Amino acid sequence: MESDSIVIIPTYNEKENIEKIIRAILGLEKSFHILVIDDGSPDGTAAIVKRLMADEFAGRLFIIERSGKQGLGTAYIAGFKWSLEQGYDYIFEMDADFSHDPNDLPRLYSACHDEGYDMSIGSRYVKGVNVVNWPMGRVLMSYFASKYVKFITGLNIHDTTAGFVCYKRDVLNTIDLDDIKFKGYAFQIEMKYTAHKSGFTIKEVPVVFTNRVEGTSKMSGGIFSEALFGVMRLRIDGWTKKYNKKKA
């Protein structure tokens, strides 16, 4: 089955979730393909993906296996480059753990395909705080981190750290992917900031974010400190750096 859209899912020890999320996405009425980027999961995540690839989802499901944990940002960059080479027009970022609802994928797609935006973000904070099952401390940290990023960078985006995103291929072709510096959650901020500085239009689509039910969270204090200190550098670089611009 042909598709103009591919969903990139980075994984590390997601055996409880990976088959369910693949089936949920590939069962949608709108046709999507999936690219899993697995960083050497010792729990056998990659083997599950390869079994599904060899059987019912041949031609719709793909995998890149990497040795060891190399960071979220480098996983997505590898996925972006692969997806551009394969000719996909709409390239998505998504978590494996159902914190992002697969049923929201068509809404992100519609914002770009039908409404003409260059990039759409599944946003937790565009209408208040839409987060389920998070400890209050983490809700506050995430919410105020996004407020802080918005204040420092001037980005008019409520959920700057969101990892549920649709890019038109022109965005990823224009951004110098090898120049993206951050590997953790600051990667998400840097991509949005760079897209904005390059002149691309961005739409926030309200979604409900649900904390993972199965598997283990990859969040750490170091990830947040990278995001908090990294935005200062982004802002300072933004005064002098020459960004590739969207073609008219």
CSV table of C-alpha atoms in Angstrom, one decimal:
chain,number,residue,atom,x,y,z
A,1,MET,CA,0.0,0.0,0.0
A,2,GLU,CA,1.4,3.4,-1.0
A,3,SER,CA,1.5,6.3,1.4
A,4,ASP,CA,2.7,9.9,1.3
A,5,SER,CA,3.3,9.8,5.1
A,6,ILE,CA,5.8,8.1,7.4
A,7,VAL,CA,5.8,8.0,11.2
A,8,ILE,CA,9.2,7.8,12.8
A,9,ILE,CA,9.2,6.0,16.2
A,10,PRO,CA,12.5,5.9,18.2
A,11,THR,CA,12.7,2.9,20.5
A,12,TYR,CA,14.7,1.6,23.4
A,13,ASN,CA,13.2,-1.3,25.4
A,14,GLU,CA,9.6,-0.9,24.2
A,15,LYS,CA,8.6,-4.6,23.8
A,16,GLU,CA,5.4,-4.0,25.8
A,17,ASN,CA,4.3,-1.2,23.4
A,18,ILE,CA,5.8,-1.6,20.0
A,19,GLU,CA,3.4,-4.1,18.4
A,20,LYS,CA,0.4,-2.4,19.8
A,21,ILE,CA,1.4,1.0,18.5
A,22,ILE,CA,2.3,-0.4,15.1
A,23,ARG,CA,-1.1,-2.1,14.8
A,24,ALA,CA,-2.9,1.1,16.0
A,25,ILE,CA,-1.1,3.3,13.4
A,26,LEU,CA,-1.4,0.9,10.4
A,27,GLY,CA,-5.0,0.2,11.3
A,28,LEU,CA,-6.0,3.8,10.7
A,29,GLU,CA,-8.2,4.7,7.7
A,30,LYS,CA,-5.6,7.1,6.4
A,31,SER,CA,-2.6,5.1,5.2
A,32,PHE,CA,0.7,5.7,7.0
A,33,HIS,CA,4.0,3.9,6.9
A,34,ILE,CA,6.3,3.5,10.0
A,35,LEU,CA,10.0,3.7,10.5
A,36,VAL,CA,11.3,2.4,13.8
A,37,ILE,CA,14.7,3.6,14.9
A,38,ASP,CA,15.9,1.1,17.5
A,39,ASP,CA,19.0,1.9,19.6
A,40,GLY,CA,20.1,-1.7,20.4
A,41,SER,CA,17.2,-2.5,22.8
A,42,PRO,CA,18.3,-5.5,24.8
A,43,ASP,CA,14.6,-6.5,25.4
A,44,GLY,CA,14.0,-7.7,21.8
A,45,THR,CA,12.0,-4.7,20.5
A,46,ALA,CA,13.7,-5.0,17.1
A,47,ALA,CA,12.9,-8.7,16.8
A,48,ILE,CA,9.2,-7.9,17.2
A,49,VAL,CA,9.4,-5.2,14.5
A,50,LYS,CA,11.2,-7.5,12.1
A,51,ARG,CA,8.7,-10.3,12.6
A,52,LEU,CA,5.8,-7.9,11.7
A,53,MET,CA,7.9,-6.6,8.7
A,54,ALA,CA,8.4,-10.0,7.4
A,55,ASP,CA,4.7,-10.9,7.6
A,56,GLU,CA,1.6,-8.8,7.5
A,57,PHE,CA,3.2,-5.3,7.3
A,58,ALA,CA,5.7,-5.9,4.6
A,59,GLY,CA,6.2,-2.7,2.6
A,60,ARG,CA,4.6,-0.5,5.3
A,61,LEU,CA,6.9,-1.1,8.2
A,62,PHE,CA,10.7,-0.4,8.3
A,63,ILE,CA,13.5,-0.4,10.8
A,64,ILE,CA,16.9,1.1,11.3
A,65,GLU,CA,19.0,-0.6,14.0
A,66,ARG,CA,21.7,1.3,15.8
A,67,SER,CA,24.2,0.1,18.3
A,68,GLY,CA,23.5,1.6,21.8
A,69,LYS,CA,21.7,4.6,23.0
A,70,GLN,CA,22.8,7.6,20.8
A,71,GLY,CA,20.1,10.1,21.8
A,72,LEU,CA,16.6,11.1,20.6
A,73,GLY,CA,17.9,13.8,18.3
A,74,THR,CA,20.3,11.6,16.3
A,75,ALA,CA,17.6,9.0,16.0
A,76,TYR,CA,15.2,11.5,14.4
A,77,ILE,CA,17.9,12.9,12.2
A,78,ALA,CA,18.7,9.4,10.9
A,79,GLY,CA,15.0,8.9,10.3
A,80,PHE,CA,14.5,12.2,8.6
A,81,LYS,CA,17.3,11.5,6.1
A,82,TRP,CA,16.0,8.0,5.3
A,83,SER,CA,12.5,9.3,4.9
A,84,LEU,CA,13.6,12.1,2.5
A,85,GLU,CA,15.5,9.6,0.4
A,86,GLN,CA,12.5,7.4,0.1
A,87,GLY,CA,10.4,10.3,-1.1
A,88,TYR,CA,7.8,10.8,1.7
A,89,ASP,CA,6.0,14.1,1.6
A,90,TYR,CA,4.9,14.2,5.3
A,91,ILE,CA,7.2,13.0,8.0
A,92,PHE,CA,6.0,12.5,11.6
A,93,GLU,CA,7.7,12.2,15.0
A,94,MET,CA,5.9,10.1,17.6
A,95,ASP,CA,6.6,8.1,20.8
A,96,ALA,CA,6.1,4.4,21.1
A,97,ASP,CA,4.4,4.4,24.5
A,98,PHE,CA,0.9,5.7,23.6
A,99,SER,CA,1.6,9.1,25.2
A,100,HIS,CA,0.7,10.3,21.7
A,101,ASP,CA,-2.6,9.0,20.5
A,102,PRO,CA,-2.4,7.4,17.0
A,103,ASN,CA,-5.9,8.7,16.3
A,104,ASP,CA,-4.5,12.2,16.3
A,105,LEU,CA,-2.1,11.5,13.4
A,106,PRO,CA,-4.8,12.3,10.7
A,107,ARG,CA,-5.4,15.7,12.5
A,108,LEU,CA,-1.7,16.6,12.3
A,109,TYR,CA,-1.7,15.5,8.7
A,110,SER,CA,-4.8,17.5,7.8
A,111,ALA,CA,-3.2,20.7,9.3
A,112,CYS,CA,-0.3,20.4,6.8
A,113,HIS,CA,-2.0,18.6,3.8
A,114,ASP,CA,-5.4,20.4,3.8
A,115,GLU,CA,-4.8,23.7,5.7
A,116,GLY,CA,-1.4,24.3,4.1
A,117,TYR,CA,0.8,24.6,7.2
A,118,ASP,CA,4.5,23.6,6.8
A,119,MET,CA,4.6,21.9,10.2
A,120,SER,CA,2.0,20.8,12.8
A,121,ILE,CA,2.5,20.1,16.5
A,122,GLY,CA,0.4,17.9,18.7
A,123,SER,CA,0.2,20.5,21.6
A,124,ARG,CA,-0.5,19.7,25.3
A,125,TYR,CA,-0.8,23.4,26.2
A,126,VAL,CA,-2.7,25.2,23.5
A,127,LYS,CA,-5.9,24.9,25.5
A,128,GLY,CA,-4.9,24.8,29.2
A,129,VAL,CA,-3.0,21.7,30.3
A,130,ASN,CA,-4.0,18.5,28.6
A,131,VAL,CA,-1.9,15.9,30.4
A,132,VAL,CA,-3.2,12.6,32.0
A,133,ASN,CA,-1.5,10.5,34.7
A,134,TRP,CA,1.6,12.8,35.1
A,135,PRO,CA,2.8,13.6,38.6
A,136,MET,CA,2.1,17.2,39.3
A,137,GLY,CA,5.8,18.1,39.6
A,138,ARG,CA,6.4,16.9,36.1
A,139,VAL,CA,3.4,18.7,34.7
A,140,LEU,CA,4.6,22.0,36.3
A,141,MET,CA,8.2,21.4,35.1
A,142,SER,CA,7.1,20.7,31.5
A,143,TYR,CA,4.5,23.5,31.4
A,144,PHE,CA,6.9,26.2,32.8
A,145,ALA,CA,9.7,24.9,30.6
A,146,SER,CA,7.6,25.6,27.6
A,147,LYS,CA,6.7,29.1,29.0
A,148,TYR,CA,10.4,29.8,29.6
A,149,VAL,CA,11.4,28.7,26.1
A,150,LYS,CA,8.6,30.9,24.6
A,151,PHE,CA,9.8,33.9,26.7
A,152,ILE,CA,13.5,33.4,25.8
A,153,THR,CA,13.2,32.6,22.1
A,154,GLY,CA,10.1,34.6,21.2
A,155,LEU,CA,8.6,31.6,19.6
A,156,ASN,CA,4.8,31.9,19.5
A,157,ILE,CA,4.3,28.2,20.4
A,158,HIS,CA,2.7,26.9,23.6
A,159,ASP,CA,4.3,23.4,23.6
A,160,THR,CA,7.9,23.9,22.5
A,161,THR,CA,9.1,20.6,23.8
A,162,ALA,CA,6.4,18.5,22.1
A,163,GLY,CA,7.6,15.4,20.4
A,164,PHE,CA,4.4,14.7,18.3
A,165,VAL,CA,5.1,16.6,15.1
A,166,CYS,CA,4.3,16.5,11.3
A,167,TYR,CA,6.8,18.1,8.9
A,168,LYS,CA,6.3,18.7,5.2
A,169,ARG,CA,9.4,17.4,3.4
A,170,ASP,CA,10.3,21.0,2.3
A,171,VAL,CA,11.0,21.9,6.0
A,172,LEU,CA,13.5,19.0,6.5
A,173,ASN,CA,15.0,19.6,3.1
A,174,THR,CA,15.6,23.3,4.0
A,175,ILE,CA,17.0,22.8,7.5
A,176,ASP,CA,20.6,21.8,7.7
A,177,LEU,CA,20.0,18.6,9.6
A,178,ASP,CA,23.8,18.1,10.3
A,179,ASP,CA,23.9,21.5,12.0
A,180,ILE,CA,21.2,20.5,14.6
A,181,LYS,CA,23.2,20.4,17.9
A,182,PHE,CA,21.0,18.9,20.6
A,183,LYS,CA,20.3,15.3,21.2
A,184,GLY,CA,17.8,15.2,24.0
A,185,TYR,CA,14.5,17.2,24.5
A,186,ALA,CA,16.2,20.4,23.5
A,187,PHE,CA,16.3,18.8,20.0
A,188,GLN,CA,12.6,19.4,19.8
A,189,ILE,CA,13.0,23.0,20.7
A,190,GLU,CA,15.8,23.5,18.2
A,191,MET,CA,13.9,22.0,15.4
A,192,LYS,CA,10.9,24.3,16.0
A,193,TYR,CA,13.1,27.3,16.5
A,194,THR,CA,15.0,26.6,13.3
A,195,ALA,CA,11.8,26.0,11.3
A,196,HIS,CA,10.4,29.3,12.5
A,197,LYS,CA,13.7,31.2,11.7
A,198,SER,CA,13.6,29.6,8.2
A,199,GLY,CA,10.2,31.2,7.6
A,200,PHE,CA,8.0,28.1,7.8
A,201,THR,CA,4.4,28.2,9.1
A,202,ILE,CA,3.5,26.2,12.2
A,203,LYS,CA,0.1,25.1,13.5
A,204,GLU,CA,-0.5,23.8,17.0
A,205,VAL,CA,-3.2,21.0,17.1
A,206,PRO,CA,-4.6,20.4,20.6
A,207,VAL,CA,-4.1,16.9,21.9
A,208,VAL,CA,-4.3,15.0,25.2
A,209,PHE,CA,-1.0,13.6,26.3
A,210,THR,CA,-1.3,10.4,28.4
A,211,ASN,CA,1.6,9.2,30.5
A,212,ARG,CA,2.9,5.7,29.5
A,213,VAL,CA,1.1,2.7,31.1
A,214,GLU,CA,3.7,0.1,30.2
A,215,GLY,CA,7.5,0.2,30.0
A,216,THR,CA,9.9,2.7,31.6
A,217,SER,CA,10.1,6.5,31.1
A,218,LYS,CA,13.3,7.8,29.5
A,219,MET,CA,13.0,11.2,31.1
A,220,SER,CA,15.8,12.5,33.3
A,221,GLY,CA,17.0,15.7,35.0
A,222,GLY,CA,19.8,16.0,32.5
A,223,ILE,CA,17.4,16.1,29.6
A,224,PHE,CA,15.6,19.0,31.1
A,225,SER,CA,18.8,20.9,32.0
A,226,GLU,CA,19.9,20.5,28.4
A,227,ALA,CA,16.6,22.1,27.3
A,228,LEU,CA,16.7,24.9,29.8
A,229,PHE,CA,20.3,26.0,29.1
A,230,GLY,CA,20.2,25.1,25.5
A,231,VAL,CA,17.5,27.7,24.7
A,232,MET,CA,19.9,30.4,25.8
A,233,ARG,CA,22.4,29.3,23.2
A,234,LEU,CA,19.7,29.0,20.6
A,235,ARG,CA,18.6,32.6,21.2
A,236,ILE,CA,22.2,34.0,21.2
A,237,ASP,CA,23.0,32.0,18.0
A,238,GLY,CA,19.8,33.3,16.5
A,239,TRP,CA,21.1,36.9,16.5
A,240,THR,CA,24.0,36.1,14.1
A,241,LYS,CA,23.4,32.7,12.5
A,242,LYS,CA,22.3,32.5,8.9
A,243,TYR,CA,19.3,30.2,8.5
A,244,ASN,CA,18.4,28.5,5.2
A,245,LYS,CA,15.1,30.2,4.1
A,246,LYS,CA,11.9,28.7,2.9
A,247,LYS,CA,11.6,28.9,-0.9
A,248,ALA,CA,8.8,31.1,-2.1
